[in-house]
């Protein structure tokens, strides 16, 4: 039986759910000849109650955190100290399994060589446990034309409540009480979270050099939406949704996030009711749709576990597409901005 020592960075909702899931998988791992050992867990506050994690494993000191481990699981989020530790692990040759879409989007220049080398596993970074990254990577036999997705569940909830007549501030407070909002709500309502995700997807399917700063410039949120505007759209047979898109424009690939008007019968509206939904169009395969849970500790933890099995099986991480897909001659669906 081979013992594999794991360092866990972050023990919030997802981290604790993953530790609980790990104990349920020990028999399955044993069938692979592996015993997984949680070596240490780096957190901001070691005094906080975490029933699923033995207190002696908790530390707030990054010094020595990576010593003697074979893999790093990162579910802390953030791009500063967390990003530095991820890069340190990668530079040591350790594989990294991460759910951190912000880090992937914003520090891609540093991470890209390791991603191209197969060291980065990040299925949980987009649509949580719905395995769109693995599915999209399997479509390299096609020429990507465009992507459109409803990939932020918080904004979908806020829009739904406003469609039901609640004001924006009331809906926002409800989302806060339900625990749907990021610590900085602007990441959700400003479209930043969705922009991070379309950036990750774009590099996987269309252009490995897609620039975060350019995506950010084309990002608008939902703060300006009102129940009245949503009701008017409904009367016109349309629904307004926050959509993240990837498409060719002016000879290059661009990504954008903004509220758009979609017909009520549009598959993204129908599939995205209460969950995330993604549309992929490529040649020659045509149009594909993916839908499923996009948030939640247990759901995200399941994708982290999937990546762990992927690594244990000897498969590389999620590789960016080797070069940009040519854009000439592509026709795309133009969405009406709201």
Short mmCIF file of C-alpha atoms in Angstrom, two decimals:
data_model
loop_
_atom_site.label_atom_id
_atom_site.label_comp_id
_atom_site.label_asym_id
_atom_site.label_seq_id
_atom_site.Cartn_x
_atom_site.Cartn_y
_atom_site.Cartn_z
CA UNK A 1 0.00 0.00 0.00
CA UNK A 2 1.48 3.35 -1.09
CA UNK A 3 0.98 6.29 1.30
CA UNK A 4 0.36 9.65 -0.42
CA UNK A 5 0.72 12.71 1.81
CA UNK A 6 -1.48 15.69 0.99
CA UNK A 7 -1.16 19.33 2.04
CA UNK A 8 -4.50 21.19 2.15
CA UNK A 9 -4.51 24.95 1.71
CA UNK A 10 -7.80 26.34 3.01
CA UNK A 11 -10.38 24.75 5.31
CA UNK A 12 -13.54 26.73 4.77
CA UNK A 13 -16.76 25.27 3.42
CA UNK A 14 -15.10 23.44 0.51
CA UNK A 15 -12.02 22.35 2.45
CA UNK A 16 -14.03 20.81 5.25
CA UNK A 17 -16.37 19.12 2.79
CA UNK A 18 -13.39 17.66 0.97
CA UNK A 19 -11.86 16.27 4.17
CA UNK A 20 -15.21 14.63 4.97
CA UNK A 21 -15.37 13.21 1.45
CA UNK A 22 -11.82 11.92 1.72
CA UNK A 23 -12.74 9.63 4.60
CA UNK A 24 -15.54 8.14 2.49
CA UNK A 25 -13.14 7.30 -0.32
CA UNK A 26 -10.44 5.46 1.60
CA UNK A 27 -11.76 2.01 0.61
CA UNK A 28 -11.88 2.97 -3.06
CA UNK A 29 -8.40 4.44 -2.84
CA UNK A 30 -7.18 1.26 -1.13
CA UNK A 31 -8.42 -0.70 -4.15
CA UNK A 32 -5.96 1.39 -6.16
CA UNK A 33 -3.19 0.54 -3.73
CA UNK A 34 -3.19 4.03 -2.21
CA UNK A 35 -3.65 5.33 1.32
CA UNK A 36 -4.18 9.07 1.39
CA UNK A 37 -2.82 10.87 4.44
CA UNK A 38 -3.70 14.47 5.25
CA UNK A 39 -0.34 15.83 6.37
CA UNK A 40 -1.19 19.40 7.35
CA UNK A 41 -3.79 22.11 6.72
CA UNK A 42 -2.89 25.79 6.34
CA UNK A 43 -5.60 28.20 7.54
CA UNK A 44 -5.93 31.85 8.54
CA UNK A 45 -7.40 31.11 11.99
CA UNK A 46 -6.42 27.86 13.69
CA UNK A 47 -8.86 28.51 16.58
CA UNK A 48 -11.95 28.32 14.42
CA UNK A 49 -14.02 25.17 14.90
CA UNK A 50 -13.53 22.59 12.14
CA UNK A 51 -15.01 19.31 13.42
CA UNK A 52 -13.93 17.29 10.38
CA UNK A 53 -10.24 18.17 10.76
CA UNK A 54 -7.98 17.10 13.68
CA UNK A 55 -6.75 20.28 15.36
CA UNK A 56 -3.13 19.07 15.38
CA UNK A 57 -3.08 19.24 11.58
CA UNK A 58 -3.99 22.93 11.50
CA UNK A 59 -1.32 25.59 11.08
CA UNK A 60 -1.18 29.28 10.23
CA UNK A 61 2.53 29.21 9.39
CA UNK A 62 3.40 28.61 5.72
CA UNK A 63 7.00 27.79 6.63
CA UNK A 64 7.58 24.10 6.04
CA UNK A 65 3.99 23.64 4.86
CA UNK A 66 5.03 21.85 1.68
CA UNK A 67 7.75 19.67 3.16
CA UNK A 68 7.33 15.91 2.74
CA UNK A 69 4.09 15.98 0.74
CA UNK A 70 3.31 14.61 -2.72
CA UNK A 71 0.40 16.86 -3.74
CA UNK A 72 -1.15 20.22 -2.81
CA UNK A 73 -4.93 20.74 -2.70
CA UNK A 74 -5.80 24.45 -2.72
CA UNK A 75 -9.33 25.63 -1.90
CA UNK A 76 -8.53 28.85 -0.02
CA UNK A 77 -9.13 31.31 -2.85
CA UNK A 78 -7.30 34.58 -3.39
CA UNK A 79 -4.38 35.58 -5.55
CA UNK A 80 -1.74 36.91 -3.13
CA UNK A 81 -0.13 34.68 -0.51
CA UNK A 82 -2.17 31.72 -1.72
CA UNK A 83 -0.88 32.25 -5.25
CA UNK A 84 2.69 32.45 -4.02
CA UNK A 85 2.33 29.13 -2.19
CA UNK A 86 0.78 27.47 -5.24
CA UNK A 87 3.66 28.67 -7.39
CA UNK A 88 6.16 27.47 -4.81
CA UNK A 89 4.57 24.02 -4.85
CA UNK A 90 4.64 23.92 -8.64
CA UNK A 91 8.27 25.03 -8.74
CA UNK A 92 9.09 22.08 -6.46
CA UNK A 93 7.50 19.74 -8.98
CA UNK A 94 4.36 19.08 -6.92
CA UNK A 95 1.02 18.66 -8.69
CA UNK A 96 -1.58 21.21 -7.58
CA UNK A 97 -5.34 20.61 -7.46
CA UNK A 98 -7.19 23.91 -7.18
CA UNK A 99 -10.67 25.42 -7.27
CA UNK A 100 -9.26 28.95 -7.51
CA UNK A 101 -10.59 30.57 -10.70
CA UNK A 102 -9.35 34.04 -9.64
CA UNK A 103 -5.77 32.80 -9.35
CA UNK A 104 -5.99 30.99 -12.68
CA UNK A 105 -7.42 34.05 -14.41
CA UNK A 106 -5.24 36.76 -12.91
CA UNK A 107 -1.81 35.08 -12.56
CA UNK A 108 -1.92 32.96 -15.69
CA UNK A 109 1.37 34.31 -16.98
CA UNK A 110 3.15 32.63 -14.06
CA UNK A 111 0.97 29.51 -14.02
CA UNK A 112 0.82 28.78 -17.74
CA UNK A 113 4.12 26.86 -18.05
CA UNK A 114 3.03 24.51 -15.26
CA UNK A 115 -0.43 24.09 -16.79
CA UNK A 116 1.17 23.23 -20.12
CA UNK A 117 3.33 20.71 -18.28
CA UNK A 118 0.26 19.00 -16.84
CA UNK A 119 0.88 19.93 -13.18
CA UNK A 120 -2.32 21.95 -12.68
CA UNK A 121 -5.68 20.26 -12.08
CA UNK A 122 -8.61 22.67 -11.86
CA UNK A 123 -11.95 21.05 -12.71
CA UNK A 124 -13.53 22.63 -9.61
CA UNK A 125 -12.73 26.18 -10.76
CA UNK A 126 -15.68 26.47 -13.18
CA UNK A 127 -19.22 25.18 -12.55
CA UNK A 128 -17.99 23.32 -9.44
CA UNK A 129 -18.84 19.63 -9.77
CA UNK A 130 -20.20 19.82 -13.35
CA UNK A 131 -17.18 18.51 -15.30
CA UNK A 132 -17.13 21.02 -18.15
CA UNK A 133 -13.34 21.44 -18.25
CA UNK A 134 -12.70 17.78 -18.92
CA UNK A 135 -15.50 17.72 -21.49
CA UNK A 136 -14.24 20.81 -23.31
CA UNK A 137 -10.67 19.53 -23.38
CA UNK A 138 -11.96 16.41 -25.12
CA UNK A 139 -13.33 18.62 -27.94
CA UNK A 140 -9.98 19.68 -29.37
CA UNK A 141 -10.90 17.69 -32.48
CA UNK A 142 -13.33 20.53 -33.23
CA UNK A 143 -12.79 24.15 -34.19
CA UNK A 144 -14.25 26.30 -31.42
CA UNK A 145 -16.68 28.96 -32.66
CA UNK A 146 -18.08 30.41 -29.44
CA UNK A 147 -19.01 29.80 -25.80
CA UNK A 148 -21.87 31.32 -23.79
CA UNK A 149 -22.62 30.49 -20.18
CA UNK A 150 -24.65 31.36 -17.11
CA UNK A 151 -21.93 30.60 -14.59
CA UNK A 152 -22.67 32.69 -11.48
CA UNK A 153 -25.43 31.24 -9.33
CA UNK A 154 -25.64 34.27 -7.06
CA UNK A 155 -26.55 36.59 -9.92
CA UNK A 156 -29.06 34.05 -11.20
CA UNK A 157 -30.70 34.03 -7.74
CA UNK A 158 -30.78 37.83 -7.56
CA UNK A 159 -32.34 38.12 -11.02
CA UNK A 160 -34.94 35.47 -10.19
CA UNK A 161 -35.95 37.30 -7.02
CA UNK A 162 -36.23 40.58 -8.91
CA UNK A 163 -38.36 38.84 -11.55
CA UNK A 164 -40.62 37.89 -8.65
CA UNK A 165 -40.86 41.56 -7.68
CA UNK A 166 -38.19 42.00 -4.99
CA UNK A 167 -36.04 45.12 -5.17
CA UNK A 168 -32.31 44.78 -5.82
CA UNK A 169 -31.26 45.64 -2.24
CA UNK A 170 -33.82 43.26 -0.73
CA UNK A 171 -32.67 40.43 -3.01
CA UNK A 172 -29.05 41.22 -2.19
CA UNK A 173 -29.69 41.03 1.55
CA UNK A 174 -31.52 37.72 1.13
CA UNK A 175 -28.55 36.33 -0.81
CA UNK A 176 -26.23 37.53 1.95
CA UNK A 177 -28.28 35.80 4.65
CA UNK A 178 -28.34 32.58 2.62
CA UNK A 179 -24.55 32.64 2.30
CA UNK A 180 -24.61 33.01 -1.49
CA UNK A 181 -22.48 36.17 -1.70
CA UNK A 182 -18.70 36.31 -1.85
CA UNK A 183 -17.01 38.20 1.02
CA UNK A 184 -16.73 41.06 -1.49
CA UNK A 185 -20.18 41.11 -3.17
CA UNK A 186 -18.76 42.97 -6.19
CA UNK A 187 -17.08 39.75 -7.29
CA UNK A 188 -20.57 38.35 -7.88
CA UNK A 189 -22.78 41.30 -8.81
CA UNK A 190 -20.02 43.09 -10.72
CA UNK A 191 -19.51 40.09 -12.98
CA UNK A 192 -15.92 39.47 -11.84
CA UNK A 193 -16.51 35.87 -10.78
CA UNK A 194 -18.07 35.07 -14.15
CA UNK A 195 -15.19 36.87 -15.90
CA UNK A 196 -12.67 34.69 -14.07
CA UNK A 197 -14.51 31.60 -15.26
CA UNK A 198 -14.84 32.56 -18.93
CA UNK A 199 -11.15 33.44 -18.90
CA UNK A 200 -10.31 29.91 -17.73
CA UNK A 201 -12.64 28.37 -20.32
CA UNK A 202 -11.29 30.53 -23.12
CA UNK A 203 -7.71 29.42 -22.58
CA UNK A 204 -8.80 25.81 -22.58
CA UNK A 205 -10.76 25.99 -25.83
CA UNK A 206 -9.72 28.93 -28.01
CA UNK A 207 -6.65 30.99 -27.05
CA UNK A 208 -4.05 30.04 -24.40
CA UNK A 209 -2.88 33.66 -24.25
CA UNK A 210 -6.31 35.20 -23.51
CA UNK A 211 -5.53 38.27 -21.36
CA UNK A 212 -7.32 38.81 -18.06
CA UNK A 213 -7.09 42.61 -18.33
CA UNK A 214 -8.93 42.54 -21.67
CA UNK A 215 -11.66 40.31 -20.25
CA UNK A 216 -12.07 42.67 -17.29
CA UNK A 217 -12.49 45.64 -19.64
CA UNK A 218 -15.50 43.90 -21.21
CA UNK A 219 -17.17 42.97 -17.91
CA UNK A 220 -20.42 44.51 -16.67
CA UNK A 221 -22.49 43.36 -13.72
CA UNK A 222 -26.14 43.42 -12.75
CA UNK A 223 -26.21 46.36 -10.32
CA UNK A 224 -28.24 48.47 -12.75
CA UNK A 225 -31.02 45.92 -13.26
CA UNK A 226 -34.47 46.61 -11.80
CA UNK A 227 -37.64 44.55 -11.34
CA UNK A 228 -39.28 46.87 -13.88
CA UNK A 229 -36.66 46.17 -16.57
CA UNK A 230 -36.94 42.42 -15.97
CA UNK A 231 -40.74 42.57 -16.14
CA UNK A 232 -40.60 44.55 -19.40
CA UNK A 233 -38.29 41.91 -20.88
CA UNK A 234 -40.74 39.18 -19.84
CA UNK A 235 -43.61 40.97 -21.55
CA UNK A 236 -41.48 40.95 -24.70
CA UNK A 237 -40.94 37.19 -24.44
CA UNK A 238 -37.38 37.57 -23.15
CA UNK A 239 -35.38 36.92 -20.00
CA UNK A 240 -32.39 38.95 -18.87
CA UNK A 241 -29.46 36.86 -17.65
CA UNK A 242 -25.82 37.55 -16.80
CA UNK A 243 -23.96 35.71 -19.57
CA UNK A 244 -20.23 35.11 -19.95
CA UNK A 245 -19.23 34.75 -23.60
CA UNK A 246 -16.22 33.87 -25.71
CA UNK A 247 -16.24 34.72 -29.41
CA UNK A 248 -14.03 35.91 -32.28
CA UNK A 249 -13.91 39.62 -33.06
CA UNK A 250 -11.55 41.59 -35.25
CA UNK A 251 -9.30 38.63 -35.93
CA UNK A 252 -8.78 37.61 -32.29
CA UNK A 253 -10.63 35.92 -29.44
CA UNK A 254 -12.39 38.09 -26.90
CA UNK A 255 -14.37 37.32 -23.77
CA UNK A 256 -17.12 39.40 -22.21
CA UNK A 257 -19.54 39.32 -19.28
CA UNK A 258 -22.76 41.35 -19.33
CA UNK A 259 -26.52 41.07 -18.85
CA UNK A 260 -28.16 40.02 -22.14
CA UNK A 261 -31.67 39.49 -23.40
CA UNK A 262 -32.47 35.90 -24.36
CA UNK A 263 -35.72 34.42 -25.66
CA UNK A 264 -37.63 32.68 -22.87
CA UNK A 265 -37.29 29.41 -24.80
CA UNK A 266 -33.51 29.77 -25.22
CA UNK A 267 -31.76 26.63 -23.89
CA UNK A 268 -29.56 28.70 -21.57
CA UNK A 269 -32.68 30.15 -19.92
CA UNK A 270 -34.35 26.76 -19.61
CA UNK A 271 -31.23 24.88 -18.47
CA UNK A 272 -29.98 27.70 -16.25
CA UNK A 273 -33.02 27.77 -14.00
CA UNK A 274 -31.50 27.18 -10.56
CA UNK A 275 -28.19 25.89 -11.90
CA UNK A 276 -25.28 26.81 -14.16
CA UNK A 277 -25.49 26.25 -17.91
CA UNK A 278 -22.93 26.44 -20.71
CA UNK A 279 -23.29 26.40 -24.49
CA UNK A 280 -20.39 25.33 -26.74
CA UNK A 281 -20.47 25.64 -30.52
CA UNK A 282 -17.78 24.16 -32.72
CA UNK A 283 -17.09 22.68 -36.13
CA UNK A 284 -18.02 20.01 -37.05
CA UNK A 285 -19.77 18.92 -33.84
CA UNK A 286 -22.29 21.75 -33.74
CA UNK A 287 -23.87 22.97 -30.49
CA UNK A 288 -23.53 21.26 -27.13
CA UNK A 289 -25.06 22.22 -23.78
CA UNK A 290 -23.85 21.45 -20.27
CA UNK A 291 -25.85 22.11 -17.12
CA UNK A 292 -25.49 21.27 -13.45
CA UNK A 293 -24.66 22.47 -9.97
CA UNK A 294 -22.32 25.44 -9.94
CA UNK A 295 -21.70 25.98 -6.25
CA UNK A 296 -21.78 24.37 -2.81
CA UNK A 297 -19.13 22.86 -0.60
CA UNK A 298 -19.89 19.20 -1.25
CA UNK A 299 -20.36 19.68 -4.99
CA UNK A 300 -17.07 21.57 -5.37
CA UNK A 301 -15.28 19.07 -3.16
CA UNK A 302 -16.44 16.26 -5.45
CA UNK A 303 -14.62 17.91 -8.39
CA UNK A 304 -11.48 18.24 -6.25
CA UNK A 305 -11.73 14.54 -5.50
CA UNK A 306 -12.21 13.78 -9.19
CA UNK A 307 -8.97 15.62 -9.95
CA UNK A 308 -7.19 13.68 -7.25
CA UNK A 309 -8.21 10.43 -8.96
CA UNK A 310 -7.13 11.94 -12.28
CA UNK A 311 -3.66 12.60 -10.87
CA UNK A 312 -3.41 9.21 -9.17
CA UNK A 313 -4.28 7.53 -12.47
CA UNK A 314 -1.31 9.23 -14.14
CA UNK A 315 -3.37 11.59 -16.32
CA UNK A 316 -2.05 15.16 -16.74
CA UNK A 317 -3.90 18.18 -15.48
CA UNK A 318 -6.10 20.44 -17.59
CA UNK A 319 -4.00 21.56 -20.55
CA UNK A 320 -4.62 24.89 -22.28
CA UNK A 321 -5.19 24.56 -26.00
CA UNK A 322 -1.73 24.53 -27.65
CA UNK A 323 -2.33 27.54 -29.91
CA UNK A 324 -5.08 30.01 -30.71
CA UNK A 325 -7.88 28.69 -32.91
CA UNK A 326 -8.06 30.63 -36.21
CA UNK A 327 -10.99 33.04 -36.22
CA UNK A 328 -11.42 33.71 -39.93
CA UNK A 329 -14.79 32.79 -41.36
CA UNK A 330 -16.47 31.96 -38.04
CA UNK A 331 -20.12 32.92 -37.57
CA UNK A 332 -21.36 33.54 -34.03
CA UNK A 333 -24.62 34.23 -32.21
CA UNK A 334 -24.87 37.93 -31.40
CA UNK A 335 -26.57 38.44 -28.02
CA UNK A 336 -28.50 41.62 -27.28
CA UNK A 337 -27.09 43.42 -24.24
CA UNK A 338 -29.52 44.55 -21.58
#
